[in-house]
Each structure stands twice: as structure tokens, then as C-alpha cells.
Amino acid sequence: MARVQFIEQDLDVEVEVGTSILEAARRVGAPMGDACGAQCACSTCHVYVEQGGELLSEIDDDEEDSLDKAFDVRAHSRLGCRARILREGEVAVRISEESLEAYFNEHPDRRPSRDAG
């Protein structure tokens, strides 16, 4: 088993090896976008891998092409739909602003209130 932590949401979940970051997000209710339905056709599941990148599948050409469309790409950017956990351990990610915005556009009822503080 592996553990995935969504840092800013203070959520974590234990998942089986072979699970994608997006699948882990769905299991724990983390607000990660997936406008294309996890087909690697967009970049709305863009995350920053803060820990455990070595436990993940290698980035492939399709993922790199989709990341070329993403905003604020960093050295440890990955797409949640493509990044699969290959070994046991801990993975910690930050969901990008792009992904959060995509999620809340699809689920406006779940958008945090601006009055909450």
C-alpha cells in the first residue's frame, strides 16, 4: 500500500500500488479537476509532487504534451491522471490553482465561501 497526502487540503488516503494520483484524490474527496475524464487530453489534473516522485511512473510523451498546455508548470509538475504509484511509500502533492479552479467550475456548490476564514 501507499499513502497519498494532499497537502493544502489536509487530506490523506491509503491506496494500492498502481493507483493514480487522480484516483487517490477521488477516493478522499480532494478537489482535483479532470475535465477530460482522465484521458490525458487536458491539464486540469495538474499537481506538484512535493514528496515521493521516485515512487511514481515515469512521465511519458502524452503527459509532457498535455503539461505544455498547463499553467505554472514546475520541475515537479505531473498530471494526476497519468502519475501512477509504482511502489509502496508516501507521496505528497499540492493541487495546482489551475486544477482547483477547474474542479470548482465543475462543482460550484463545493466552492469555499469567500467569507470563510
PDB file of C-alpha atoms in Angstrom:
ATOM      1  CA  MET A   1       0.000   0.000   0.000  1.00  0.00           C
ATOM      2  CA  ALA A   2       0.982   3.622  -0.472  1.00  0.00           C
ATOM      3  CA  ARG A   3      -0.163   6.820   1.189  1.00  0.00           C
ATOM      4  CA  VAL A   4      -1.048   9.974  -0.755  1.00  0.00           C
ATOM      5  CA  GLN A   5      -1.254  13.300   1.041  1.00  0.00           C
ATOM      6  CA  PHE A   6      -2.967  16.366  -0.408  1.00  0.00           C
ATOM      7  CA  ILE A   7      -1.027  18.992   1.499  1.00  0.00           C
ATOM      8  CA  GLU A   8      -3.188  22.109   1.374  1.00  0.00           C
ATOM      9  CA  GLN A   9      -6.432  20.200   1.881  1.00  0.00           C
ATOM     10  CA  ASP A  10      -5.033  18.300   4.881  1.00  0.00           C
ATOM     11  CA  LEU A  11      -6.279  15.047   3.372  1.00  0.00           C
ATOM     12  CA  ASP A  12      -4.537  11.719   3.000  1.00  0.00           C
ATOM     13  CA  VAL A  13      -5.532   8.304   1.794  1.00  0.00           C
ATOM     14  CA  GLU A  14      -4.025   4.848   1.652  1.00  0.00           C
ATOM     15  CA  VAL A  15      -4.186   3.297  -1.825  1.00  0.00           C
ATOM     16  CA  GLU A  16      -2.992   0.214  -3.643  1.00  0.00           C
ATOM     17  CA  VAL A  17       0.155   0.272  -5.744  1.00  0.00           C
ATOM     18  CA  GLY A  18      -0.965   1.021  -9.313  1.00  0.00           C
ATOM     19  CA  THR A  19      -3.381   3.768  -8.292  1.00  0.00           C
ATOM     20  CA  SER A  20      -3.087   7.150  -9.990  1.00  0.00           C
ATOM     21  CA  ILE A  21      -2.892  10.424  -8.089  1.00  0.00           C
ATOM     22  CA  LEU A  22      -6.268  11.380  -9.583  1.00  0.00           C
ATOM     23  CA  GLU A  23      -7.849   8.131  -8.383  1.00  0.00           C
ATOM     24  CA  ALA A  24      -6.454   8.797  -4.907  1.00  0.00           C
ATOM     25  CA  ALA A  25      -7.927  12.309  -4.991  1.00  0.00           C
ATOM     26  CA  ARG A  26     -11.344  10.951  -5.932  1.00  0.00           C
ATOM     27  CA  ARG A  27     -11.250   8.400  -3.087  1.00  0.00           C
ATOM     28  CA  VAL A  28     -10.584  11.013  -0.428  1.00  0.00           C
ATOM     29  CA  GLY A  29     -12.631  13.855  -1.955  1.00  0.00           C
ATOM     30  CA  ALA A  30      -9.682  16.117  -2.792  1.00  0.00           C
ATOM     31  CA  PRO A  31     -10.707  18.898  -5.210  1.00  0.00           C
ATOM     32  CA  MET A  32      -8.744  17.937  -8.318  1.00  0.00           C
ATOM     33  CA  GLY A  33     -10.003  18.842 -11.781  1.00  0.00           C
ATOM     34  CA  ASP A  34     -10.437  16.236 -14.500  1.00  0.00           C
ATOM     35  CA  ALA A  35     -12.250  17.964 -17.347  1.00  0.00           C
ATOM     36  CA  CYS A  36     -11.271  15.361 -19.955  1.00  0.00           C
ATOM     37  CA  GLY A  37     -12.274  12.397 -17.797  1.00  0.00           C
ATOM     38  CA  ALA A  38      -8.693  11.226 -17.184  1.00  0.00           C
ATOM     39  CA  GLN A  39      -7.865  10.810 -20.880  1.00  0.00           C
ATOM     40  CA  CYS A  40      -4.663  12.925 -20.782  1.00  0.00           C
ATOM     41  CA  ALA A  41      -6.313  15.400 -23.159  1.00  0.00           C
ATOM     42  CA  CYS A  42      -6.114  18.452 -20.903  1.00  0.00           C
ATOM     43  CA  SER A  43      -4.111  19.654 -17.923  1.00  0.00           C
ATOM     44  CA  THR A  44      -6.819  20.154 -15.319  1.00  0.00           C
ATOM     45  CA  CYS A  45      -5.441  17.435 -13.023  1.00  0.00           C
ATOM     46  CA  HIS A  46      -2.079  19.257 -12.756  1.00  0.00           C
ATOM     47  CA  VAL A  47      -0.311  18.745  -9.410  1.00  0.00           C
ATOM     48  CA  TYR A  48       3.078  19.479  -7.898  1.00  0.00           C
ATOM     49  CA  VAL A  49       4.736  16.408  -6.394  1.00  0.00           C
ATOM     50  CA  GLU A  50       6.431  17.611  -3.204  1.00  0.00           C
ATOM     51  CA  GLN A  51       7.484  14.178  -1.929  1.00  0.00           C
ATOM     52  CA  GLY A  52       7.674  10.673  -3.343  1.00  0.00           C
ATOM     53  CA  GLY A  53       8.219  11.471  -7.003  1.00  0.00           C
ATOM     54  CA  GLU A  54      10.555   8.488  -7.233  1.00  0.00           C
ATOM     55  CA  LEU A  55       7.604   6.207  -6.385  1.00  0.00           C
ATOM     56  CA  LEU A  56       5.664   7.332  -9.454  1.00  0.00           C
ATOM     57  CA  SER A  57       5.596   6.150 -13.047  1.00  0.00           C
ATOM     58  CA  GLU A  58       7.889   7.947 -15.471  1.00  0.00           C
ATOM     59  CA  ILE A  59       6.453  10.881 -17.355  1.00  0.00           C
ATOM     60  CA  ASP A  60       5.617   9.924 -20.954  1.00  0.00           C
ATOM     61  CA  ASP A  61       5.278  11.928 -24.184  1.00  0.00           C
ATOM     62  CA  ASP A  62       1.483  12.301 -23.888  1.00  0.00           C
ATOM     63  CA  GLU A  63       1.793  13.699 -20.383  1.00  0.00           C
ATOM     64  CA  GLU A  64       4.561  16.092 -21.442  1.00  0.00           C
ATOM     65  CA  ASP A  65       2.423  17.295 -24.361  1.00  0.00           C
ATOM     66  CA  SER A  66      -0.514  17.963 -22.021  1.00  0.00           C
ATOM     67  CA  LEU A  67       1.727  19.706 -19.490  1.00  0.00           C
ATOM     68  CA  ASP A  68       2.803  22.033 -22.309  1.00  0.00           C
ATOM     69  CA  LYS A  69      -0.772  23.393 -22.144  1.00  0.00           C
ATOM     70  CA  ALA A  70      -0.729  23.801 -18.351  1.00  0.00           C
ATOM     71  CA  PHE A  71      -0.194  26.977 -16.344  1.00  0.00           C
ATOM     72  CA  ASP A  72       2.659  27.466 -13.883  1.00  0.00           C
ATOM     73  CA  VAL A  73       4.483  24.257 -14.773  1.00  0.00           C
ATOM     74  CA  ARG A  74       7.326  23.496 -12.364  1.00  0.00           C
ATOM     75  CA  ALA A  75      10.129  20.941 -12.154  1.00  0.00           C
ATOM     76  CA  HIS A  76       7.895  18.506 -10.206  1.00  0.00           C
ATOM     77  CA  SER A  77       4.668  19.031 -12.158  1.00  0.00           C
ATOM     78  CA  ARG A  78       2.678  15.924 -13.035  1.00  0.00           C
ATOM     79  CA  LEU A  79      -0.785  15.126 -14.296  1.00  0.00           C
ATOM     80  CA  GLY A  80      -2.792  13.277 -11.691  1.00  0.00           C
ATOM     81  CA  CYS A  81      -4.385  11.029 -14.313  1.00  0.00           C
ATOM     82  CA  ARG A  82      -1.001   9.798 -15.587  1.00  0.00           C
ATOM     83  CA  ALA A  83       1.135   9.687 -12.438  1.00  0.00           C
ATOM     84  CA  ARG A  84       0.694   6.156 -11.078  1.00  0.00           C
ATOM     85  CA  ILE A  85       2.165   4.931  -7.827  1.00  0.00           C
ATOM     86  CA  LEU A  86       4.520   2.057  -8.623  1.00  0.00           C
ATOM     87  CA  ARG A  87       5.961   1.313  -5.166  1.00  0.00           C
ATOM     88  CA  GLU A  88       4.916   1.487  -1.537  1.00  0.00           C
ATOM     89  CA  GLY A  89       5.700   4.684   0.313  1.00  0.00           C
ATOM     90  CA  GLU A  90       4.411   8.213   0.806  1.00  0.00           C
ATOM     91  CA  VAL A  91       3.560  10.720  -1.893  1.00  0.00           C
ATOM     92  CA  ALA A  92       2.699  14.331  -1.049  1.00  0.00           C
ATOM     93  CA  VAL A  93       1.197  16.664  -3.638  1.00  0.00           C
ATOM     94  CA  ARG A  94      -0.100  20.197  -3.978  1.00  0.00           C
ATOM     95  CA  ILE A  95      -3.041  20.617  -6.311  1.00  0.00           C
ATOM     96  CA  SER A  96      -2.330  23.450  -8.765  1.00  0.00           C
ATOM     97  CA  GLU A  97      -4.505  26.561  -8.899  1.00  0.00           C
ATOM     98  CA  GLU A  98      -5.460  25.506 -12.436  1.00  0.00           C
ATOM     99  CA  SER A  99      -6.755  22.182 -11.163  1.00  0.00           C
ATOM    100  CA  LEU A 100      -8.601  23.711  -8.217  1.00  0.00           C
ATOM    101  CA  GLU A 101     -10.298  26.239 -10.490  1.00  0.00           C
ATOM    102  CA  ALA A 102     -11.327  23.508 -12.932  1.00  0.00           C
ATOM    103  CA  TYR A 103     -12.762  21.435 -10.084  1.00  0.00           C
ATOM    104  CA  PHE A 104     -14.759  24.301  -8.608  1.00  0.00           C
ATOM    105  CA  ASN A 105     -16.036  25.327 -12.047  1.00  0.00           C
ATOM    106  CA  GLU A 106     -17.411  21.797 -12.411  1.00  0.00           C
ATOM    107  CA  HIS A 107     -18.668  21.707  -8.797  1.00  0.00           C
ATOM    108  CA  PRO A 108     -19.672  25.281  -7.892  1.00  0.00           C
ATOM    109  CA  ASP A 109     -21.647  24.037  -4.890  1.00  0.00           C
ATOM    110  CA  ARG A 110     -18.363  22.856  -3.328  1.00  0.00           C
ATOM    111  CA  ARG A 111     -16.508  26.162  -3.791  1.00  0.00           C
ATOM    112  CA  PRO A 112     -15.337  27.513  -0.431  1.00  0.00           C
ATOM    113  CA  SER A 113     -17.138  30.623   0.695  1.00  0.00           C
ATOM    114  CA  ARG A 114     -15.111  33.818   0.395  1.00  0.00           C
ATOM    115  CA  ASP A 115     -16.451  34.696   3.854  1.00  0.00           C
ATOM    116  CA  ALA A 116     -14.899  31.581   5.413  1.00  0.00           C
ATOM    117  CA  GLY A 117     -11.697  32.427   7.056  1.00  0.00           C
TER     118      GLY A 117
END
